[in-house]
Short mmCIF file of C-alpha atoms and ligand atoms in Angstrom, two decimals:
data_model
loop_
_atom_site.label_atom_id
_atom_site.label_comp_id
_atom_site.label_asym_id
_atom_site.label_seq_id
_atom_site.Cartn_x
_atom_site.Cartn_y
_atom_site.Cartn_z
CA MET F 291 -50.03 59.44 18.12
CA LYS F 292 -52.35 56.55 19.01
CA LEU F 293 -52.14 55.29 22.60
CA LEU F 294 -53.48 52.16 24.26
CA ILE F 295 -54.00 52.98 27.93
CA THR F 296 -54.90 50.03 30.11
CA GLY F 297 -56.63 50.46 33.47
CA GLY F 298 -57.77 53.90 32.33
CA ALA F 299 -61.00 53.76 34.34
CA GLY F 300 -59.10 53.63 37.63
CA PHE F 301 -57.73 56.52 39.68
CA ILE F 302 -54.40 57.38 38.03
CA GLY F 303 -55.34 56.07 34.58
CA SER F 304 -58.46 58.24 34.34
CA ASN F 305 -56.60 61.34 35.55
CA PHE F 306 -53.88 60.58 32.98
CA ILE F 307 -56.42 60.25 30.15
CA LEU F 308 -58.02 63.59 31.11
CA TYR F 309 -54.54 65.15 31.21
CA MET F 310 -53.61 63.77 27.76
CA LEU F 311 -56.90 64.80 26.13
CA GLU F 312 -56.27 68.32 27.37
CA HIS F 313 -52.55 68.54 26.53
CA HIS F 314 -52.50 66.48 23.31
CA PRO F 315 -55.98 67.02 21.84
CA ASP F 316 -54.98 65.42 18.52
CA TYR F 317 -53.86 62.08 20.04
CA ASP F 318 -56.15 59.06 19.80
CA ILE F 319 -56.63 57.25 23.10
CA ILE F 320 -58.04 53.77 23.54
CA ASN F 321 -58.85 52.86 27.12
CA LEU F 322 -58.89 49.11 27.81
CA ASP F 323 -60.26 48.37 31.27
CA LYS F 324 -61.83 45.30 32.86
CA LEU F 325 -63.96 47.47 35.16
CA THR F 326 -63.16 45.63 38.37
CA TYR F 327 -64.56 47.10 41.59
CA ALA F 328 -61.94 49.88 41.19
CA GLY F 329 -62.83 50.88 37.63
CA ASN F 330 -65.40 53.62 37.18
CA LEU F 331 -66.42 55.14 33.85
CA GLU F 332 -67.95 58.11 35.66
CA ASN F 333 -64.34 59.32 36.05
CA LEU F 334 -64.26 59.88 32.30
CA ALA F 335 -67.71 61.39 31.84
CA SER F 336 -66.13 64.61 30.53
CA ALA F 337 -64.38 62.63 27.74
CA GLY F 338 -67.69 61.22 26.47
CA GLY F 339 -68.36 62.36 22.92
CA ASN F 340 -64.69 63.20 22.26
CA PRO F 341 -63.92 61.54 18.89
CA HIS F 342 -60.29 61.00 19.99
CA TYR F 343 -61.29 58.83 22.97
CA SER F 344 -62.74 55.32 22.99
CA PHE F 345 -63.39 52.73 25.68
CA ILE F 346 -63.19 48.95 25.43
CA ARG F 347 -64.19 46.76 28.34
CA GLY F 348 -61.81 43.83 28.63
CA ASP F 349 -58.91 42.12 30.34
CA ILE F 350 -55.23 42.82 29.58
CA ALA F 351 -54.80 39.03 29.78
CA ASP F 352 -57.18 38.47 26.84
CA ALA F 353 -54.71 37.86 23.98
CA LYS F 354 -57.28 37.91 21.18
CA LEU F 355 -58.77 41.20 22.31
CA VAL F 356 -55.38 42.83 22.82
CA ASP F 357 -54.25 41.61 19.37
CA ALA F 358 -57.38 43.02 17.75
CA ILE F 359 -56.75 46.41 19.36
CA LEU F 360 -53.05 46.45 18.41
CA ASP F 361 -53.90 45.42 14.83
CA GLY F 362 -55.69 48.76 14.53
CA GLY F 363 -52.26 50.41 14.88
CA VAL F 364 -50.99 51.64 18.25
CA ASP F 365 -47.83 53.72 18.78
CA ALA F 366 -47.50 53.17 22.53
CA VAL F 367 -48.96 51.08 25.33
CA ILE F 368 -49.14 52.54 28.84
CA ASN F 369 -50.02 49.85 31.36
CA PHE F 370 -51.84 51.20 34.41
CA ALA F 371 -54.06 48.10 34.77
CA ALA F 372 -53.49 46.39 38.11
CA GLU F 373 -54.93 45.23 41.34
CA SER F 374 -53.59 48.11 43.40
CA HIS F 375 -54.59 47.89 47.06
CA VAL F 376 -52.11 46.41 49.55
CA ASP F 377 -54.80 45.47 52.11
CA ARG F 378 -56.80 43.52 49.51
CA SER F 379 -53.59 41.71 48.46
CA ILE F 380 -53.24 40.54 52.06
CA LEU F 381 -56.82 39.25 52.12
CA GLU F 382 -56.76 37.64 48.63
CA PRO F 383 -53.43 37.57 46.75
CA ALA F 384 -54.42 35.44 43.70
CA ALA F 385 -55.97 38.24 41.60
CA PHE F 386 -52.77 40.26 42.06
CA ILE F 387 -50.61 37.56 40.49
CA LYS F 388 -53.12 37.03 37.69
CA THR F 389 -53.43 40.64 36.56
CA ASN F 390 -50.19 42.26 37.72
CA VAL F 391 -47.82 39.46 36.73
CA LEU F 392 -49.49 37.27 34.09
CA GLY F 393 -51.56 40.10 32.60
CA THR F 394 -48.51 42.33 32.23
CA GLN F 395 -46.48 39.51 30.69
CA LEU F 396 -49.21 38.84 28.14
CA LEU F 397 -49.50 42.52 27.27
CA LEU F 398 -45.73 42.73 26.80
CA ASP F 399 -45.83 39.66 24.55
CA ARG F 400 -48.58 41.00 22.34
CA ALA F 401 -46.94 44.44 22.11
CA ARG F 402 -43.64 42.81 21.14
CA GLU F 403 -45.30 40.64 18.50
CA LYS F 404 -47.03 43.70 17.01
CA HIS F 405 -43.88 45.88 17.15
CA VAL F 406 -45.42 48.61 19.31
CA GLY F 407 -42.99 51.53 19.43
CA ARG F 408 -43.07 52.22 23.19
CA PHE F 409 -44.29 50.36 26.27
CA ILE F 410 -44.52 52.11 29.64
CA GLN F 411 -45.02 49.93 32.69
CA ILE F 412 -46.56 51.93 35.55
CA SER F 413 -44.93 50.70 38.73
CA THR F 414 -44.53 51.79 42.31
CA ASP F 415 -42.01 52.77 44.97
CA GLU F 416 -43.28 49.79 46.99
CA VAL F 417 -41.12 47.42 44.90
CA TYR F 418 -38.07 48.78 46.78
CA GLY F 419 -39.45 47.68 50.15
CA SER F 420 -39.10 49.67 53.33
CA LEU F 421 -36.57 52.37 54.33
CA GLY F 422 -35.15 53.13 57.76
CA ALA F 423 -35.19 56.66 59.17
CA THR F 424 -32.82 58.01 56.49
CA GLY F 425 -32.08 57.60 52.78
CA LYS F 426 -34.23 57.55 49.67
CA PHE F 427 -35.04 55.07 46.91
CA THR F 428 -33.05 55.61 43.71
CA GLU F 429 -33.55 53.67 40.49
CA THR F 430 -30.64 51.39 41.46
CA THR F 431 -31.95 50.49 44.92
CA CYS F 432 -32.40 46.70 45.14
CA LEU F 433 -35.96 45.44 44.89
CA HIS F 434 -37.26 44.07 48.18
CA PRO F 435 -41.06 43.86 48.01
CA ASN F 436 -42.84 42.89 51.22
CA SER F 437 -46.55 42.52 50.37
CA PRO F 438 -48.26 40.28 47.81
CA TYR F 439 -49.13 43.51 45.96
CA SER F 440 -45.58 44.86 45.81
CA ALA F 441 -44.18 41.39 45.01
CA SER F 442 -46.53 41.19 42.02
CA LYS F 443 -45.47 44.68 40.84
CA ALA F 444 -41.77 43.85 41.27
CA SER F 445 -42.28 40.66 39.23
CA ALA F 446 -43.89 42.68 36.44
CA ASP F 447 -41.00 45.16 36.50
CA MET F 448 -38.46 42.37 36.20
CA ILE F 449 -40.32 40.75 33.32
CA ALA F 450 -40.54 44.14 31.56
CA GLN F 451 -36.80 44.70 32.04
CA ALA F 452 -36.09 41.19 30.77
CA TYR F 453 -38.06 41.98 27.59
CA PHE F 454 -35.86 45.02 27.06
CA GLU F 455 -32.61 43.10 27.62
CA THR F 456 -33.60 39.95 25.73
CA PHE F 457 -35.76 41.24 22.90
CA SER F 458 -34.64 44.90 22.75
CA MET F 459 -38.25 45.80 23.36
CA PRO F 460 -38.71 49.57 23.91
CA VAL F 461 -39.83 49.31 27.52
CA MET F 462 -39.70 52.04 30.19
CA ILE F 463 -40.80 51.79 33.82
CA THR F 464 -42.06 54.54 36.13
CA ARG F 465 -42.00 54.04 39.90
CA THR F 466 -44.17 56.53 41.73
CA SER F 467 -44.84 57.29 45.36
CA ASN F 468 -48.33 57.54 46.91
CA ASN F 469 -50.62 59.43 44.53
CA TYR F 470 -53.59 61.45 45.75
CA GLY F 471 -56.27 63.56 44.08
CA PRO F 472 -59.79 63.37 42.60
CA TYR F 473 -61.34 60.01 41.59
CA GLN F 474 -59.32 57.88 44.03
CA PHE F 475 -61.29 54.87 45.23
CA PRO F 476 -62.15 55.39 48.92
CA GLU F 477 -60.31 52.30 50.15
CA LYS F 478 -56.99 54.17 50.00
CA PHE F 479 -56.01 56.19 53.04
CA LEU F 480 -56.75 59.78 51.96
CA PRO F 481 -60.13 59.31 50.22
CA LEU F 482 -61.20 56.91 52.97
CA ALA F 483 -60.32 59.53 55.58
CA VAL F 484 -61.93 62.46 53.76
CA THR F 485 -65.18 60.63 53.01
CA ASN F 486 -65.39 59.26 56.56
CA LEU F 487 -64.76 62.75 57.95
CA LEU F 488 -67.41 64.30 55.71
CA GLU F 489 -69.83 62.01 57.58
CA ASP F 490 -68.17 62.58 60.98
CA ARG F 491 -67.10 58.95 61.12
CA PRO F 492 -63.78 57.80 62.63
CA VAL F 493 -60.57 57.57 60.58
CA PRO F 494 -58.73 54.29 61.20
CA VAL F 495 -54.96 54.79 61.55
CA TYR F 496 -52.87 51.62 61.47
CA GLY F 497 -50.45 50.84 64.30
CA ASP F 498 -48.61 53.77 65.86
CA GLY F 499 -49.35 56.08 62.90
CA LEU F 500 -45.63 56.72 62.41
CA ASN F 501 -45.24 54.97 59.05
CA VAL F 502 -44.05 57.49 56.49
CA ARG F 503 -45.41 57.95 52.97
CA ASP F 504 -44.19 60.31 50.24
CA TRP F 505 -47.19 62.04 48.60
CA ILE F 506 -47.58 63.27 45.01
CA PHE F 507 -50.56 64.98 43.41
CA VAL F 508 -51.87 62.75 40.62
CA MET F 509 -51.63 65.40 37.88
CA ASP F 510 -47.92 65.88 38.64
CA ASN F 511 -47.50 62.15 38.05
CA ALA F 512 -49.51 62.44 34.81
CA GLU F 513 -47.13 65.15 33.58
CA ALA F 514 -44.12 62.97 34.45
CA ILE F 515 -45.54 59.97 32.55
CA ASP F 516 -46.22 62.23 29.54
CA LEU F 517 -42.53 63.24 29.60
CA VAL F 518 -41.37 59.62 29.85
CA LEU F 519 -43.62 58.76 26.90
CA HIS F 520 -42.07 61.45 24.71
CA LYS F 521 -38.51 61.79 26.00
CA GLY F 522 -37.79 58.70 28.11
CA LYS F 523 -34.94 56.40 27.14
CA GLU F 524 -35.72 52.78 26.30
CA GLY F 525 -34.82 50.30 29.05
CA GLU F 526 -34.75 52.98 31.75
CA VAL F 527 -36.54 53.22 35.10
CA TYR F 528 -37.76 56.64 36.31
CA ASN F 529 -38.64 57.33 39.94
CA ILE F 530 -41.38 59.94 40.38
CA GLY F 531 -41.98 61.66 43.72
CA ALA F 532 -42.65 65.15 45.04
CA GLY F 533 -40.59 65.06 48.24
CA GLU F 534 -43.64 65.42 50.50
CA GLU F 535 -42.86 62.90 53.24
CA ARG F 536 -45.24 62.71 56.19
CA THR F 537 -45.99 60.25 58.95
CA ASN F 538 -49.56 58.98 58.58
CA LYS F 539 -50.38 60.74 61.85
CA ALA F 540 -49.07 64.13 60.69
CA PHE F 541 -50.73 63.64 57.30
CA ILE F 542 -54.13 62.96 58.79
CA GLU F 543 -53.77 65.83 61.27
CA SER F 544 -53.32 68.19 58.28
CA VAL F 545 -56.49 66.77 56.74
CA LEU F 546 -58.45 67.24 59.99
CA HIS F 547 -57.16 70.79 60.22
CA LEU F 548 -58.15 71.65 56.64
CA MET F 549 -61.59 70.12 57.17
CA GLY F 550 -62.14 71.69 60.61
CA LYS F 551 -62.73 68.29 62.25
CA PRO F 552 -61.73 67.24 65.80
CA ALA F 553 -58.69 65.04 66.54
CA SER F 554 -61.03 62.71 68.47
CA LEU F 555 -62.07 61.23 65.09
CA ILE F 556 -58.61 59.61 64.71
CA THR F 557 -58.92 55.98 65.82
CA SER F 558 -55.91 53.73 66.27
CA VAL F 559 -56.46 50.22 64.94
CA LYS F 560 -54.34 47.08 64.70
CA ASP F 561 -51.45 47.40 62.25
CA ARG F 562 -51.35 46.09 58.68
CA PRO F 563 -49.29 42.85 58.59
CA GLY F 564 -45.85 43.48 57.05
CA HIS F 565 -46.54 47.23 57.03
CA ASP F 566 -43.62 49.00 55.28
CA ARG F 567 -42.26 51.66 57.64
CA ARG F 568 -41.08 54.36 55.30
CA TYR F 569 -41.05 55.23 51.59
CA ALA F 570 -39.13 58.16 50.12
CA ILE F 571 -38.38 58.72 46.45
CA ASP F 572 -35.29 60.37 45.00
CA PRO F 573 -36.67 61.88 41.75
CA SER F 574 -33.43 63.55 40.64
CA LYS F 575 -33.04 61.36 37.53
CA ILE F 576 -36.34 62.42 35.93
CA MET F 577 -35.77 66.00 37.05
CA ASP F 578 -32.25 66.19 35.60
CA ARG F 579 -32.73 64.15 32.45
CA LEU F 580 -36.31 64.93 31.42
CA GLY F 581 -36.78 68.31 33.09
CA TRP F 582 -39.74 67.26 35.24
CA LYS F 583 -40.64 68.97 38.50
CA PRO F 584 -43.66 68.66 40.77
CA ARG F 585 -45.99 71.66 40.73
CA THR F 586 -48.33 70.95 43.64
CA VAL F 587 -47.34 71.46 47.27
CA LEU F 588 -49.07 69.06 49.63
CA ASP F 589 -51.36 71.49 51.44
CA ARG F 590 -52.71 72.90 48.18
CA GLY F 591 -53.18 69.41 46.68
CA LEU F 592 -54.95 68.27 49.84
CA GLN F 593 -57.31 71.25 49.70
CA THR F 594 -58.11 70.56 46.03
CA THR F 595 -58.77 66.90 46.86
CA ILE F 596 -60.93 67.65 49.92
CA ASP F 597 -62.94 70.15 47.85
CA TRP F 598 -63.45 67.56 45.12
CA TYR F 599 -64.80 64.92 47.53
CA THR F 600 -66.96 67.55 49.23
CA VAL F 601 -68.60 68.52 45.93
CA ASN F 602 -68.75 65.01 44.40
CA ARG F 603 -70.66 63.17 47.13
CA THR F 604 -72.75 61.18 44.65
CA TRP F 605 -69.56 59.70 43.16
CA TRP F 606 -68.28 58.23 46.44
CA LYS F 607 -71.63 57.54 48.11
CA ARG F 608 -72.50 55.15 45.28
CA ILE F 609 -69.18 53.32 45.82
CA LYS F 610 -69.49 53.18 49.61
CA SER F 611 -72.29 50.64 49.55
CA GLY F 612 -72.61 46.95 48.62
CA GLU F 613 -69.25 45.25 47.99
CA TYR F 614 -67.40 48.12 49.66
CA LEU F 615 -69.13 47.53 52.98
CA GLU F 616 -68.24 43.83 52.87
CA TYR F 617 -64.60 44.75 52.25
CA TYR F 618 -64.67 47.38 55.02
CA GLU F 619 -65.99 44.82 57.48
CA LYS F 620 -63.39 42.21 56.42
CA ASN F 621 -60.42 44.58 56.64
CA TYR F 622 -61.35 46.75 59.62
CA ALA F 623 -63.38 44.52 61.97
CA VAL F 624 -60.31 42.29 62.50
CA LYS F 625 -58.27 45.42 63.19
CA GLY F 626 -60.66 46.36 66.00
CA LEU F 627 -62.65 49.18 64.35
CA LYS F 628 -66.23 49.11 65.54
CA GLY F 629 -69.02 49.95 63.07
CA TYR F 630 -68.60 51.80 59.80
P1 NAD M 155 -56.88 51.59 40.60
O1 NAD M 155 -57.10 50.36 41.41
O2 NAD M 155 -57.62 52.82 40.94
O3 NAD M 155 -57.19 51.28 39.07
C1 NAD M 155 -56.81 50.09 38.43
C2 NAD M 155 -57.63 49.97 37.15
O4 NAD M 155 -57.20 48.77 36.47
C3 NAD M 155 -59.14 49.81 37.39
O5 NAD M 155 -59.86 50.65 36.51
C4 NAD M 155 -59.41 48.34 37.07
O6 NAD M 155 -60.72 48.10 36.58
C5 NAD M 155 -58.35 48.07 36.01
N1 NAD M 155 -57.99 46.64 35.91
C6 NAD M 155 -57.70 45.79 36.93
N2 NAD M 155 -57.42 44.57 36.44
C7 NAD M 155 -57.50 44.66 35.09
C8 NAD M 155 -57.30 43.74 34.03
N3 NAD M 155 -56.95 42.47 34.27
N4 NAD M 155 -57.45 44.16 32.75
C9 NAD M 155 -57.82 45.45 32.49
N5 NAD M 155 -58.04 46.36 33.47
C10 NAD M 155 -57.88 45.98 34.75
O7 NAD M 155 -55.31 51.83 40.62
P2 NAD M 155 -54.49 53.20 40.56
O8 NAD M 155 -54.30 53.70 41.93
O9 NAD M 155 -55.07 54.06 39.52
O10 NAD M 155 -53.08 52.64 40.07
C11 NAD M 155 -52.78 52.57 38.68
C12 NAD M 155 -51.40 51.97 38.52
O11 NAD M 155 -50.44 52.79 39.20
C13 NAD M 155 -51.25 50.58 39.09
O12 NAD M 155 -50.44 49.82 38.23
C14 NAD M 155 -50.56 50.80 40.43
O13 NAD M 155 -49.80 49.68 40.79
C15 NAD M 155 -49.71 52.00 40.13
N6 NAD M 155 -49.39 52.88 41.27
C16 NAD M 155 -50.38 53.42 42.03
C17 NAD M 155 -50.06 54.30 43.06
C18 NAD M 155 -51.11 54.95 43.93
O14 NAD M 155 -50.75 55.67 44.87
N7 NAD M 155 -52.38 54.78 43.67
C19 NAD M 155 -48.72 54.62 43.31
C20 NAD M 155 -47.74 54.03 42.52
C21 NAD M 155 -48.08 53.18 41.49
O1 TDX M 156 -57.34 52.82 56.80
C1 TDX M 156 -56.13 52.99 56.62
N1 TDX M 156 -55.35 53.41 57.67
C2 TDX M 156 -54.01 53.61 57.57
O2 TDX M 156 -53.36 53.98 58.55
C3 TDX M 156 -55.48 52.80 55.34
C4 TDX M 156 -56.29 52.35 54.15
C5 TDX M 156 -54.13 53.00 55.25
N2 TDX M 156 -53.41 53.39 56.34
C6 TDX M 156 -51.96 53.62 56.19
C7 TDX M 156 -51.20 52.50 55.50
C8 TDX M 156 -50.10 53.25 54.78
O3 TDX M 156 -49.00 53.46 55.66
O4 TDX M 156 -51.82 54.77 55.34
C9 TDX M 156 -50.72 54.61 54.44
C10 TDX M 156 -51.25 54.68 53.02
O5 TDX M 156 -52.04 53.52 52.79
P1 TDX M 156 -52.70 53.20 51.35
O6 TDX M 156 -53.51 54.37 50.92
O7 TDX M 156 -53.35 51.87 51.45
O8 TDX M 156 -51.42 53.19 50.41
P2 TDX M 156 -50.07 52.30 50.41
O9 TDX M 156 -50.24 51.03 51.11
O10 TDX M 156 -48.96 53.20 50.87
O11 TDX M 156 -49.96 52.02 48.83
C11 TDX M 156 -50.24 53.07 47.87
O12 TDX M 156 -49.07 53.66 47.38
C12 TDX M 156 -48.29 52.90 46.50
C13 TDX M 156 -51.10 52.55 46.73
O13 TDX M 156 -52.27 51.94 47.25
C14 TDX M 156 -50.34 51.60 45.88
O14 TDX M 156 -51.11 51.20 44.74
C15 TDX M 156 -49.10 52.26 45.38
O15 TDX M 156 -48.32 51.36 44.67
#
């Protein structure tokens, strides 16, 4: 099988490529990535020299480039490429519409034109909006996105579904909860917290810290996407989640405990505007129909992740300079966090 994986230099995409190279060593993988601030080829250093892996720097919205790649023969496209950080979408929404909506539409168009056999759109639980204290998102929950990021992802999902209905294009969508693990850019909550704590810096917690997220180890998501690729039904949506719901406060307390750091490093800051209160995924469809199940309990996944950031300081120290510091200042100074 020959796969075009877009956004493969980011967090989930690079973990997915490493997973596929290990589990399907005879597959050919082309990674198309624009290398925005979030893309990092160091994530794929271990794939260097593998004749089944190749990298092309480029934009999913570049029709000529995408056509040239697809003309080489591609069995499936898996679209991870996106602007992915909610806080950045609040500061500057335009790039989210460009890549997540227009980029996805272009990729769908080119894949349709070239008769690609399968197209997986990687989406998120955030398209469903926010839950109250009870209930879970199922695949039939109405979409109610609340941030520019989730609105752009919901738009892409709807376009993808329209291509299935209108053109019978073989599209599938996965909607996953909060992923965590190695190679996650340290703007997201867990890697930001771990890397701050490794330097005994404060961890900013938004609002009252009682927002709930549902955490999944990234390799469990990779396994689920692999199953959807091989066994998923065209036109279907699959929710992916590990049932590990935590308030942000409880989550960060576990991290402090595992790292042996004092609770005094937790710092309350002003809330994120439009902050969704609770996400929780019902994954029973993918479990029942495709036989998927999560393998990693949260405490073990957290320990693996903390260990990875502890050993790979060069990876994150290089990131936490330059543009990152400007972003940190822009996002956190207004929330009342003093100093980095
Ligand atoms: P990420 O920000 O770490 O990586 C995104 C990658 O896409 C980067 O390598 C970037 O360079 C690339 N990219 C951005 N714009 C591009 C463009 N126009 N053309 C080509 N490449 C481009 O994101 P992630 O956390 O790995 O998320 C991957 C996907 O999974 C996204 O679609 C995201 O919406 C979705 N998702 C993420 C999570 C999560 O918890 N991280 C949860 C659910 C869904
Ligand atoms: O400094 C912080 N302090 C804090 O309290 C940050 C960065 C976040 N938070 C809170 C906000 C959220 O309730 O932690 C929770 C997790 O925040 P993020 O890591 O920014 O993730 P979230 O907004 O939940 O979105 C993530 O999951 C769904 C990914 O970034 C998305 O790409 C994915 O679609």
